[in-house]
Short mmCIF file of C-alpha atoms in Angstrom, two decimals:
data_model
loop_
_atom_site.label_atom_id
_atom_site.label_comp_id
_atom_site.label_asym_id
_atom_site.label_seq_id
_atom_site.Cartn_x
_atom_site.Cartn_y
_atom_site.Cartn_z
CA MET A 166 -19.49 -22.80 -50.55
CA GLN A 167 -22.53 -21.42 -48.77
CA PRO A 168 -21.71 -19.21 -45.81
CA THR A 169 -22.81 -21.01 -42.70
CA GLU A 170 -25.56 -19.56 -40.56
CA THR A 171 -24.11 -18.02 -37.40
CA PHE A 172 -25.34 -16.46 -34.20
CA PHE A 173 -22.29 -14.26 -34.05
CA SER A 174 -21.82 -10.91 -35.73
CA GLY A 175 -18.56 -9.05 -36.06
CA PHE A 176 -17.38 -6.13 -34.01
CA ALA A 177 -19.09 -3.03 -35.43
CA PRO A 178 -18.31 0.66 -34.84
CA HIS A 179 -21.46 1.17 -32.77
CA ASP A 180 -20.16 -1.43 -30.34
CA LEU A 181 -17.53 1.13 -29.40
CA TRP A 182 -20.45 3.29 -28.22
CA PHE A 183 -21.66 0.44 -26.08
CA LEU A 184 -18.19 0.06 -24.55
CA GLY A 185 -17.86 3.82 -24.14
CA GLU A 186 -21.13 4.06 -22.24
CA ALA A 187 -20.04 1.19 -20.03
CA ALA A 188 -16.71 2.92 -19.47
CA LEU A 189 -18.61 6.00 -18.28
CA ARG A 190 -20.52 3.82 -15.83
CA THR A 191 -17.23 2.42 -14.53
CA LEU A 192 -15.95 5.98 -14.19
CA TRP A 193 -19.07 7.22 -12.41
CA LEU A 194 -19.17 4.27 -10.04
CA SER A 195 -15.50 4.65 -9.10
CA LEU A 196 -15.69 8.44 -8.80
CA LEU A 197 -18.61 8.17 -6.37
CA ALA A 198 -16.96 5.38 -4.39
CA ILE A 199 -13.58 7.11 -4.20
CA SER A 200 -14.92 10.54 -3.24
CA ILE A 201 -17.47 9.40 -0.65
CA GLY A 202 -15.22 6.61 0.63
CA SER A 203 -12.26 8.97 1.00
CA MET A 204 -14.27 11.47 3.03
CA ILE A 205 -15.49 8.76 5.39
CA GLY A 206 -12.01 7.24 5.42
CA VAL A 207 -10.39 10.49 6.54
CA VAL A 208 -12.82 10.68 9.47
CA PHE A 209 -12.04 7.05 10.34
CA GLY A 210 -8.34 7.79 10.06
CA TRP A 211 -8.71 10.69 12.45
CA LEU A 212 -10.60 8.43 14.88
CA LEU A 213 -7.83 5.83 14.61
CA SER A 214 -5.21 8.43 15.44
CA VAL A 215 -6.94 10.13 18.37
CA SER A 216 -8.68 7.32 20.22
CA ARG A 217 -6.82 4.35 21.61
CA ILE A 218 -9.86 2.41 22.76
CA GLY A 219 -12.55 3.51 20.31
CA GLY A 220 -10.15 3.68 17.38
CA GLY A 221 -7.55 1.06 18.16
CA PHE A 222 -9.66 -1.65 19.74
CA VAL A 223 -13.05 -1.18 18.08
CA LEU A 224 -12.73 0.57 14.75
CA SER A 225 -9.40 -0.84 13.63
CA PRO A 226 -10.36 -4.55 13.79
CA LEU A 227 -13.66 -3.71 12.05
CA LEU A 228 -11.94 -1.89 9.21
CA ASP A 229 -9.36 -4.64 9.03
CA ILE A 230 -12.07 -7.12 8.02
CA PHE A 231 -12.71 -5.22 4.80
CA ARG A 232 -9.04 -5.40 3.91
CA SER A 233 -8.67 -9.11 4.74
CA VAL A 234 -11.64 -10.52 2.84
CA PRO A 235 -11.61 -10.54 -0.97
CA LEU A 236 -13.73 -7.74 -2.44
CA ILE A 237 -15.60 -10.20 -4.61
CA ILE A 238 -16.72 -12.11 -1.49
CA GLN A 239 -17.77 -8.84 0.15
CA LEU A 240 -19.84 -7.97 -2.91
CA VAL A 241 -21.58 -11.33 -3.10
CA LEU A 242 -22.16 -11.36 0.67
CA PHE A 243 -23.67 -7.90 0.84
CA TYR A 244 -25.76 -8.35 -2.30
CA ASN A 245 -27.28 -11.48 -0.79
CA PHE A 246 -27.50 -10.09 2.72
CA ALA A 247 -29.40 -6.91 1.82
CA PRO A 248 -32.69 -8.67 0.97
CA ILE A 249 -32.48 -10.61 4.25
CA ILE A 250 -32.74 -7.40 6.23
CA GLY A 251 -35.38 -6.10 3.84
CA LEU A 252 -33.28 -3.79 1.69
CA ARG A 253 -34.07 -3.68 -2.00
CA LEU A 254 -30.87 -2.81 -3.76
CA ASP A 255 -29.98 -3.07 -7.41
CA ALA A 256 -26.50 -4.12 -8.49
CA PHE A 257 -25.29 -0.52 -8.75
CA ASP A 258 -26.37 0.46 -5.23
CA ALA A 259 -25.04 -2.71 -3.64
CA GLY A 260 -21.76 -2.42 -5.52
CA LEU A 261 -21.42 1.26 -4.65
CA ILE A 262 -22.04 0.68 -0.94
CA VAL A 263 -19.49 -2.14 -0.78
CA LEU A 264 -16.94 -0.08 -2.71
CA ILE A 265 -17.48 2.92 -0.42
CA VAL A 266 -16.90 0.83 2.70
CA TYR A 267 -13.89 -0.83 1.07
CA THR A 268 -12.43 2.54 0.07
CA SER A 269 -13.02 4.09 3.47
CA ALA A 270 -11.34 1.15 5.22
CA ASN A 271 -8.25 1.52 3.06
CA VAL A 272 -8.18 5.32 3.17
CA ALA A 273 -8.52 5.24 6.98
CA TYR A 274 -5.08 3.69 7.39
CA VAL A 275 -3.60 6.08 4.83
CA ALA A 276 -5.15 9.04 6.65
CA ARG A 277 -3.87 7.81 10.00
CA GLY A 278 -0.41 7.57 8.48
CA GLY A 279 -0.74 11.15 7.27
CA ILE A 280 -1.79 12.46 10.67
CA GLU A 281 1.02 10.57 12.38
CA ALA A 282 3.53 11.89 9.82
CA VAL A 283 3.19 15.33 11.39
CA SER A 284 5.60 15.52 14.30
CA GLN A 285 4.26 16.18 17.79
CA PRO A 286 6.55 19.19 18.45
CA MET A 287 5.17 20.88 15.33
CA ARG A 288 1.63 20.39 16.54
CA ARG A 289 2.46 21.60 20.03
CA ALA A 290 4.08 24.64 18.47
CA ALA A 291 0.88 25.31 16.54
CA ARG A 292 -1.19 25.04 19.68
CA SER A 293 1.22 27.29 21.60
CA LEU A 294 0.78 29.93 18.93
CA GLY A 295 -2.84 30.04 20.00
CA MET A 296 -4.34 27.87 17.27
CA THR A 297 -7.38 25.87 18.27
CA TYR A 298 -7.36 22.10 17.80
CA TRP A 299 -9.24 22.39 14.54
CA GLN A 300 -7.08 25.23 13.26
CA ASP A 301 -4.05 23.06 13.95
CA MET A 302 -5.75 20.23 12.04
CA ARG A 303 -6.73 22.45 9.14
CA TYR A 304 -3.59 24.61 8.69
CA VAL A 305 -0.79 22.38 9.98
CA VAL A 306 -1.73 18.69 9.94
CA TRP A 307 -3.74 18.68 6.71
CA PRO A 308 -1.17 20.28 4.37
CA ILE A 309 1.81 18.39 5.77
CA GLY A 310 0.05 15.05 6.21
CA LEU A 311 -1.51 15.27 2.76
CA ARG A 312 1.90 15.59 1.16
CA ALA A 313 3.21 12.61 3.08
CA VAL A 314 0.46 10.22 2.04
CA PHE A 315 -0.88 11.64 -1.22
CA PRO A 316 0.88 8.98 -3.36
CA ALA A 317 -0.50 6.24 -1.12
CA TRP A 318 -3.99 7.71 -1.47
CA VAL A 319 -3.65 7.79 -5.26
CA GLY A 320 -2.67 4.13 -5.07
CA VAL A 321 -5.82 3.31 -3.11
CA ALA A 322 -8.00 5.37 -5.47
CA LEU A 323 -6.59 3.71 -8.58
CA GLY A 324 -6.98 0.32 -6.89
CA VAL A 325 -10.66 1.02 -6.28
CA MET A 326 -11.08 2.13 -9.89
CA LYS A 327 -9.65 -1.17 -11.10
CA ASP A 328 -11.51 -3.20 -8.48
CA SER A 329 -14.80 -1.66 -9.58
CA ALA A 330 -14.55 -4.21 -12.40
CA LEU A 331 -15.64 -6.79 -9.83
CA VAL A 332 -19.11 -5.22 -9.56
CA SER A 333 -19.72 -7.00 -12.87
CA VAL A 334 -20.18 -10.13 -10.75
CA LEU A 335 -23.48 -8.69 -9.48
CA GLY A 336 -24.61 -8.17 -13.08
CA TYR A 337 -24.00 -4.44 -13.30
CA VAL A 338 -22.98 -3.64 -16.86
CA GLU A 339 -19.79 -1.68 -16.36
CA LEU A 340 -16.83 -1.84 -18.70
CA LEU A 341 -15.72 -5.39 -18.02
CA LYS A 342 -19.25 -6.83 -18.10
CA ALA A 343 -19.93 -4.93 -21.32
CA SER A 344 -16.84 -6.38 -22.91
CA GLN A 345 -17.90 -9.87 -21.84
CA ILE A 346 -21.30 -9.32 -23.46
CA LEU A 347 -19.62 -8.18 -26.66
CA ILE A 348 -17.21 -11.10 -26.60
CA THR A 349 -20.12 -13.52 -26.36
CA ARG A 350 -21.72 -11.92 -29.41
CA THR A 351 -18.74 -11.22 -31.63
CA GLN A 352 -16.26 -13.91 -30.51
CA GLU A 353 -13.49 -11.36 -30.98
CA THR A 354 -11.97 -11.91 -27.59
CA ILE A 355 -8.54 -10.38 -27.98
CA LEU A 356 -9.71 -7.18 -29.65
CA ILE A 357 -12.37 -6.43 -27.07
CA LEU A 358 -10.26 -7.34 -24.05
CA ALA A 359 -7.55 -5.10 -25.48
CA ILE A 360 -9.99 -2.18 -25.85
CA ALA A 361 -11.25 -2.63 -22.29
CA GLY A 362 -7.70 -2.96 -21.01
CA ALA A 363 -6.64 0.14 -22.94
CA PHE A 364 -9.39 2.14 -21.27
CA TYR A 365 -8.35 1.15 -17.75
CA PHE A 366 -4.73 1.72 -18.67
CA ALA A 367 -5.39 5.15 -20.18
CA LEU A 368 -7.10 6.19 -16.97
CA SER A 369 -4.73 4.65 -14.48
CA TYR A 370 -1.29 5.11 -16.03
CA PRO A 371 -1.22 8.93 -16.39
CA ILE A 372 -2.54 9.37 -12.86
CA SER A 373 0.06 7.03 -11.38
CA LEU A 374 2.81 8.78 -13.38
CA TYR A 375 1.60 12.14 -12.13
CA ALA A 376 1.54 10.90 -8.53
CA ALA A 377 5.09 9.56 -8.86
CA HIS A 378 6.16 12.90 -10.32
CA LEU A 379 4.58 14.79 -7.40
CA GLU A 380 6.23 12.44 -4.93
CA ASP A 381 9.64 13.10 -6.52
CA ARG A 382 9.12 16.85 -6.44
CA TRP A 383 7.98 16.89 -2.83
CA ASN A 384 10.86 14.70 -1.75
CA GLN A 385 13.43 17.15 -3.02
CA MET B 1438 -36.98 -10.43 8.87
CA ASP B 1439 -38.45 -13.77 7.91
CA TYR B 1440 -35.33 -15.39 6.58
CA ASN B 1441 -34.18 -18.57 8.25
CA PHE B 1442 -30.48 -19.11 8.34
CA HIS B 1443 -29.41 -22.64 7.57
CA TRP B 1444 -25.87 -23.25 8.66
CA ARG B 1445 -25.90 -27.04 8.72
CA PRO B 1446 -25.21 -27.57 4.99
CA VAL B 1447 -22.28 -25.19 5.28
CA PHE B 1448 -20.75 -27.07 8.18
CA LYS B 1449 -21.24 -30.32 6.29
CA ALA B 1450 -19.27 -28.83 3.43
CA LEU B 1451 -16.61 -27.40 5.71
CA PRO B 1452 -14.02 -30.15 5.10
CA ASP B 1453 -14.33 -29.55 1.35
CA LEU B 1454 -14.04 -25.81 1.87
CA LEU B 1455 -10.91 -26.21 3.96
CA GLN B 1456 -9.46 -28.51 1.32
CA ALA B 1457 -10.17 -25.77 -1.22
CA ALA B 1458 -8.56 -23.24 1.09
CA LEU B 1459 -5.36 -25.25 0.88
CA LEU B 1460 -5.59 -25.02 -2.90
CA THR B 1461 -5.98 -21.25 -2.55
CA LEU B 1462 -2.86 -21.10 -0.41
CA GLU B 1463 -0.99 -23.35 -2.81
CA VAL B 1464 -1.73 -21.31 -5.92
CA ALA B 1465 -1.02 -18.05 -4.08
CA ALA B 1466 2.30 -19.36 -2.73
CA ILE B 1467 3.51 -20.73 -6.08
CA SER B 1468 2.49 -17.54 -7.89
CA MET B 1469 4.34 -15.59 -5.22
CA ILE B 1470 7.57 -17.59 -5.61
CA LEU B 1471 7.43 -17.26 -9.40
CA GLY B 1472 6.45 -13.62 -9.03
CA VAL B 1473 9.47 -12.87 -6.84
CA LEU B 1474 11.85 -14.53 -9.30
CA ILE B 1475 10.35 -12.85 -12.37
CA GLY B 1476 9.90 -9.55 -10.56
CA LEU B 1477 13.55 -9.59 -9.56
CA GLY B 1478 14.50 -10.20 -13.19
CA LEU B 1479 12.16 -7.48 -14.45
CA SER B 1480 13.50 -4.90 -12.00
CA LEU B 1481 17.14 -5.71 -12.82
CA ILE B 1482 16.36 -5.48 -16.54
CA ARG B 1483 14.70 -2.10 -16.05
CA ILE B 1484 17.66 -0.82 -14.05
CA HIS B 1485 20.54 -2.16 -16.13
CA MET B 1486 19.36 -2.65 -19.68
CA LYS B 1487 18.30 -0.48 -22.59
CA GLY B 1488 16.38 -1.09 -25.78
CA PRO B 1489 13.63 -3.59 -26.63
CA VAL B 1490 14.21 -5.91 -23.66
CA MET B 1491 13.85 -3.02 -21.28
CA TRP B 1492 10.69 -1.85 -23.05
CA LEU B 1493 9.17 -5.31 -22.82
CA ALA B 1494 9.90 -5.45 -19.09
CA SER B 1495 8.40 -1.99 -18.65
CA ILE B 1496 5.29 -2.94 -20.62
CA TRP B 1497 4.85 -6.01 -18.39
CA VAL B 1498 5.18 -3.96 -15.21
CA GLU B 1499 2.89 -1.14 -16.32
CA LEU B 1500 0.21 -3.45 -17.74
CA ALA B 1501 0.21 -5.52 -14.55
CA ARG B 1502 -0.10 -2.42 -12.39
CA ASN B 1503 -2.59 -0.42 -14.42
CA THR B 1504 -5.28 -2.89 -15.48
CA PRO B 1505 -7.72 -4.83 -13.29
CA ALA B 1506 -6.48 -8.22 -12.12
CA LEU B 1507 -9.73 -9.74 -13.34
CA LEU B 1508 -9.05 -8.47 -16.85
CA GLN B 1509 -5.60 -10.04 -16.72
CA LEU B 1510 -7.15 -13.32 -15.66
CA PHE B 1511 -9.68 -13.14 -18.48
CA PHE B 1512 -6.86 -12.51 -20.88
CA PHE B 1513 -5.02 -15.66 -19.86
CA GLY B 1514 -8.30 -17.58 -19.82
CA PHE B 1515 -10.35 -16.42 -22.77
CA GLY B 1516 -7.87 -14.22 -24.62
CA LEU B 1517 -5.31 -16.95 -25.22
CA GLY B 1518 -8.21 -19.32 -25.80
CA ALA B 1519 -9.03 -17.32 -28.92
CA PHE B 1520 -5.65 -18.38 -30.31
CA GLY B 1521 -6.50 -21.99 -29.60
CA ILE B 1522 -4.24 -22.10 -26.55
CA HIS B 1523 -6.24 -23.58 -23.71
CA PHE B 1524 -5.12 -23.94 -20.14
CA SER B 1525 -6.71 -25.56 -17.14
CA PRO B 1526 -8.40 -23.15 -14.69
CA TYR B 1527 -5.55 -23.85 -12.27
CA LEU B 1528 -2.96 -22.67 -14.78
CA ILE B 1529 -5.05 -19.65 -15.79
CA VAL B 1530 -5.20 -18.44 -12.20
CA LEU B 1531 -1.55 -19.28 -11.61
CA MET B 1532 -0.42 -17.36 -14.70
CA GLY B 1533 -2.70 -14.43 -14.00
CA LEU B 1534 -1.51 -14.11 -10.40
CA THR B 1535 2.14 -14.56 -11.38
CA PHE B 1536 1.83 -11.87 -14.05
CA ASN B 1537 0.28 -9.49 -11.54
CA ASN B 1538 2.65 -10.31 -8.67
CA ALA B 1539 5.73 -9.97 -10.86
CA GLY B 1540 4.62 -6.53 -12.04
CA TYR B 1541 3.96 -5.16 -8.56
CA LEU B 1542 7.03 -6.79 -7.00
CA ALA B 1543 9.31 -5.53 -9.78
CA GLU B 1544 8.40 -1.98 -8.84
CA ASN B 1545 9.00 -2.70 -5.14
CA PHE B 1546 12.37 -4.27 -5.91
CA ARG B 1547 13.34 -1.31 -8.05
CA GLY B 1548 12.71 0.95 -5.09
CA GLY B 1549 14.73 -1.42 -2.90
CA PHE B 1550 17.71 -1.51 -5.26
CA GLY B 1551 17.57 2.27 -5.50
CA ALA B 1552 17.97 2.49 -1.73
CA VAL B 1553 21.32 0.65 -1.69
CA PRO B 1554 24.04 3.28 -2.31
CA ASP B 1555 26.28 2.79 -5.37
CA THR B 1556 29.34 3.39 -3.21
CA GLN B 1557 28.71 0.11 -1.40
CA ILE B 1558 28.69 -1.79 -4.67
CA ARG B 1559 31.91 -0.14 -5.76
CA ALA B 1560 33.50 -0.85 -2.38
CA ALA B 1561 32.53 -4.52 -2.63
CA ARG B 1562 33.89 -4.76 -6.16
CA SER B 1563 37.19 -3.14 -5.17
CA LEU B 1564 37.50 -5.68 -2.35
CA GLY B 1565 37.68 -8.23 -5.12
CA MET B 1566 34.12 -9.57 -5.06
CA THR B 1567 32.62 -10.59 -8.37
CA ALA B 1568 29.44 -8.88 -9.54
CA PHE B 1569 27.49 -11.99 -8.55
CA GLN B 1570 29.01 -12.05 -5.07
CA THR B 1571 28.31 -8.36 -4.65
CA TYR B 1572 24.67 -8.92 -5.47
CA THR B 1573 24.13 -11.99 -3.35
CA ARG B 1574 26.13 -10.87 -0.31
CA ILE B 1575 25.82 -7.09 -0.21
CA VAL B 1576 22.85 -5.87 -2.23
CA ILE B 1577 20.19 -8.58 -1.91
CA PRO B 1578 20.29 -8.88 1.92
CA GLN B 1579 19.70 -5.15 2.25
CA VAL B 1580 17.06 -5.06 -0.46
CA LEU B 1581 15.26 -7.99 1.15
CA ARG B 1582 14.91 -6.03 4.34
CA ILE B 1583 13.40 -3.06 2.52
CA VAL B 1584 10.99 -5.08 0.37
CA TYR B 1585 10.01 -7.56 3.08
CA TYR B 1586 6.91 -5.68 4.17
CA PRO B 1587 5.66 -4.94 0.64
CA MET B 1588 6.26 -8.61 -0.18
CA THR B 1589 4.12 -9.70 2.75
CA ASN B 1590 1.42 -7.37 1.49
CA GLN B 1591 1.70 -8.84 -1.97
CA MET B 1592 1.29 -12.34 -0.58
CA VAL B 1593 -1.92 -11.25 1.12
CA TRP B 1594 -3.01 -9.70 -2.16
CA ALA B 1595 -2.24 -12.93 -3.99
CA VAL B 1596 -4.54 -14.85 -1.63
CA LEU B 1597 -7.30 -12.27 -2.03
CA MET B 1598 -6.83 -12.12 -5.81
CA SER B 1599 -7.01 -15.89 -6.15
CA SER B 1600 -10.71 -15.54 -5.26
CA LEU B 1601 -11.17 -14.29 -8.83
CA GLY B 1602 -10.59 -17.91 -9.79
CA MET B 1603 -14.28 -18.54 -9.24
CA LEU B 1604 -15.00 -16.47 -12.36
CA VAL B 1605 -12.84 -18.69 -14.58
CA GLY B 1606 -14.11 -21.94 -13.16
CA PHE B 1607 -11.28 -22.68 -10.75
CA ARG B 1608 -12.47 -24.46 -7.63
CA GLU B 1609 -10.28 -22.87 -5.02
CA LEU B 1610 -11.95 -21.56 -1.87
CA SER B 1611 -14.26 -19.10 -3.65
CA GLY B 1612 -14.97 -21.38 -6.59
CA GLU B 1613 -15.78 -24.26 -4.27
CA THR B 1614 -18.04 -22.00 -2.22
CA GLN B 1615 -19.80 -20.86 -5.36
CA PHE B 1616 -20.24 -24.51 -6.36
CA PHE B 1617 -21.85 -25.45 -3.05
CA ALA B 1618 -23.85 -22.25 -2.82
CA SER B 1619 -25.41 -22.77 -6.23
CA ARG B 1620 -26.47 -26.29 -5.29
CA THR B 1621 -28.23 -25.28 -2.09
CA PHE B 1622 -29.05 -21.59 -2.71
CA ARG B 1623 -27.69 -20.82 0.75
CA ILE B 1624 -25.48 -18.18 -0.82
CA PHE B 1625 -25.19 -15.91 2.20
CA GLU B 1626 -24.34 -18.66 4.66
CA TYR B 1627 -21.67 -20.21 2.44
CA PHE B 1628 -19.98 -16.95 1.58
CA ALA B 1629 -20.07 -15.77 5.20
CA VAL B 1630 -18.12 -18.85 6.26
CA THR B 1631 -15.74 -18.37 3.33
CA ALA B 1632 -15.15 -14.77 4.36
CA VAL B 1633 -14.17 -15.99 7.82
CA ILE B 1634 -11.78 -18.56 6.32
CA TYR B 1635 -10.13 -15.86 4.19
CA TYR B 1636 -9.80 -13.62 7.23
CA ILE B 1637 -8.08 -16.39 9.17
CA ILE B 1638 -5.75 -17.20 6.26
CA VAL B 1639 -4.70 -13.55 5.99
CA LYS B 1640 -4.09 -13.32 9.74
CA ILE B 1641 -1.99 -16.49 9.66
CA ILE B 1642 0.12 -15.11 6.80
CA LEU B 1643 0.67 -11.80 8.58
CA GLY B 1644 1.50 -13.54 11.85
CA ALA B 1645 3.92 -15.95 10.19
CA SER B 1646 5.64 -13.14 8.33
CA ARG B 1647 6.08 -11.23 11.59
CA LEU B 1648 7.65 -14.28 13.26
CA LEU B 1649 9.91 -14.82 10.26
CA ALA B 1650 10.92 -11.17 10.31
CA MET B 1651 11.92 -11.48 13.98
CA ARG B 1652 14.23 -14.36 13.10
CA LEU B 1653 15.56 -12.88 9.84
CA PHE B 1654 16.20 -9.34 10.99
CA ARG B 1655 17.42 -9.93 14.53
CA TYR B 1656 20.54 -7.86 14.34
#
């Protein structure tokens, strides 16, 4: 029997390269979003904790929007809104900006929790010892608050890493998009989904284990 | 800025969008109920059992927690499709969400069970309660109180996650919006309205859960 002509070609070793490159793009995108978003989020969290009107009544409802609307809707909205106000953004930039805002909104509440985890008497004691406000923040609130909310922050960071898969909707070829492209060509759905899943898992699982381990140790 | 917003087609489609929002709520609620039941089972298996069954439960929990929800959805959609098992978009989303919910809830429940002291269980048993009675009357009510807030969160997550349905052809709120948006090319307007609907749904869920908590945990 003659082999039938086909558009599809099997999964070849060099396709692993293609997936690997895409995995690096996922990694880079999430690293940028998590680091920049966390820095902004900590500032927001500080604002939430110090200002009742500015933080509680203005910032908090604003940040809440980004936690109450699906990320995929945020991505599509922003990607289509940017040209309206004359911004020319490619999929990476648009995705990164949305992810940064999303991260900072989530980190803000974590950071506020950390600041509030430090008891008032402790902070008054620090101030009575002659520490300035910022010294108190840097040497008392930061180390204690960080311990209290570090696991929660890891949870947010890993969530952003996994959610970065949604940027594929805008056409950015990160890991999930790359695996879809390969699936279309090779028709080897299970294998490729498993490879993509294994990558996310290999990144996320050790970090979550480590965070749980730290939490246990600090709780002792 | 020379873009003209056209909101009229969106408002015309609003009844359809709200209908789709009900579908979103429905699939999220069913996946949540199934997720609670399965998650409860998974957490009890991980606490009390050893061997292959325990490993399977652990694999479920860790896979659900450590891979993107979209990938899980694709697996139920296209992955099983490769084996010739085809489901409707509704079932794909339902299974994907249930898989994810069960994994996350199992971990919450495990924490909840860990917080009930063993001495209470032994006390209940020595009062003559059966294991089943001990669980339903002593352990579960306390665990419920601990996991109530994480469960509310998970319900919100389920609603937000169901938006991924638009990528597997399910016409819940996001899928329906996508459908209308691609017919009129008023993408921004449609998705802006959808974002507002999601926001309202989430607020309603949080408000309802707060009211329920006031009734449930009065004493």
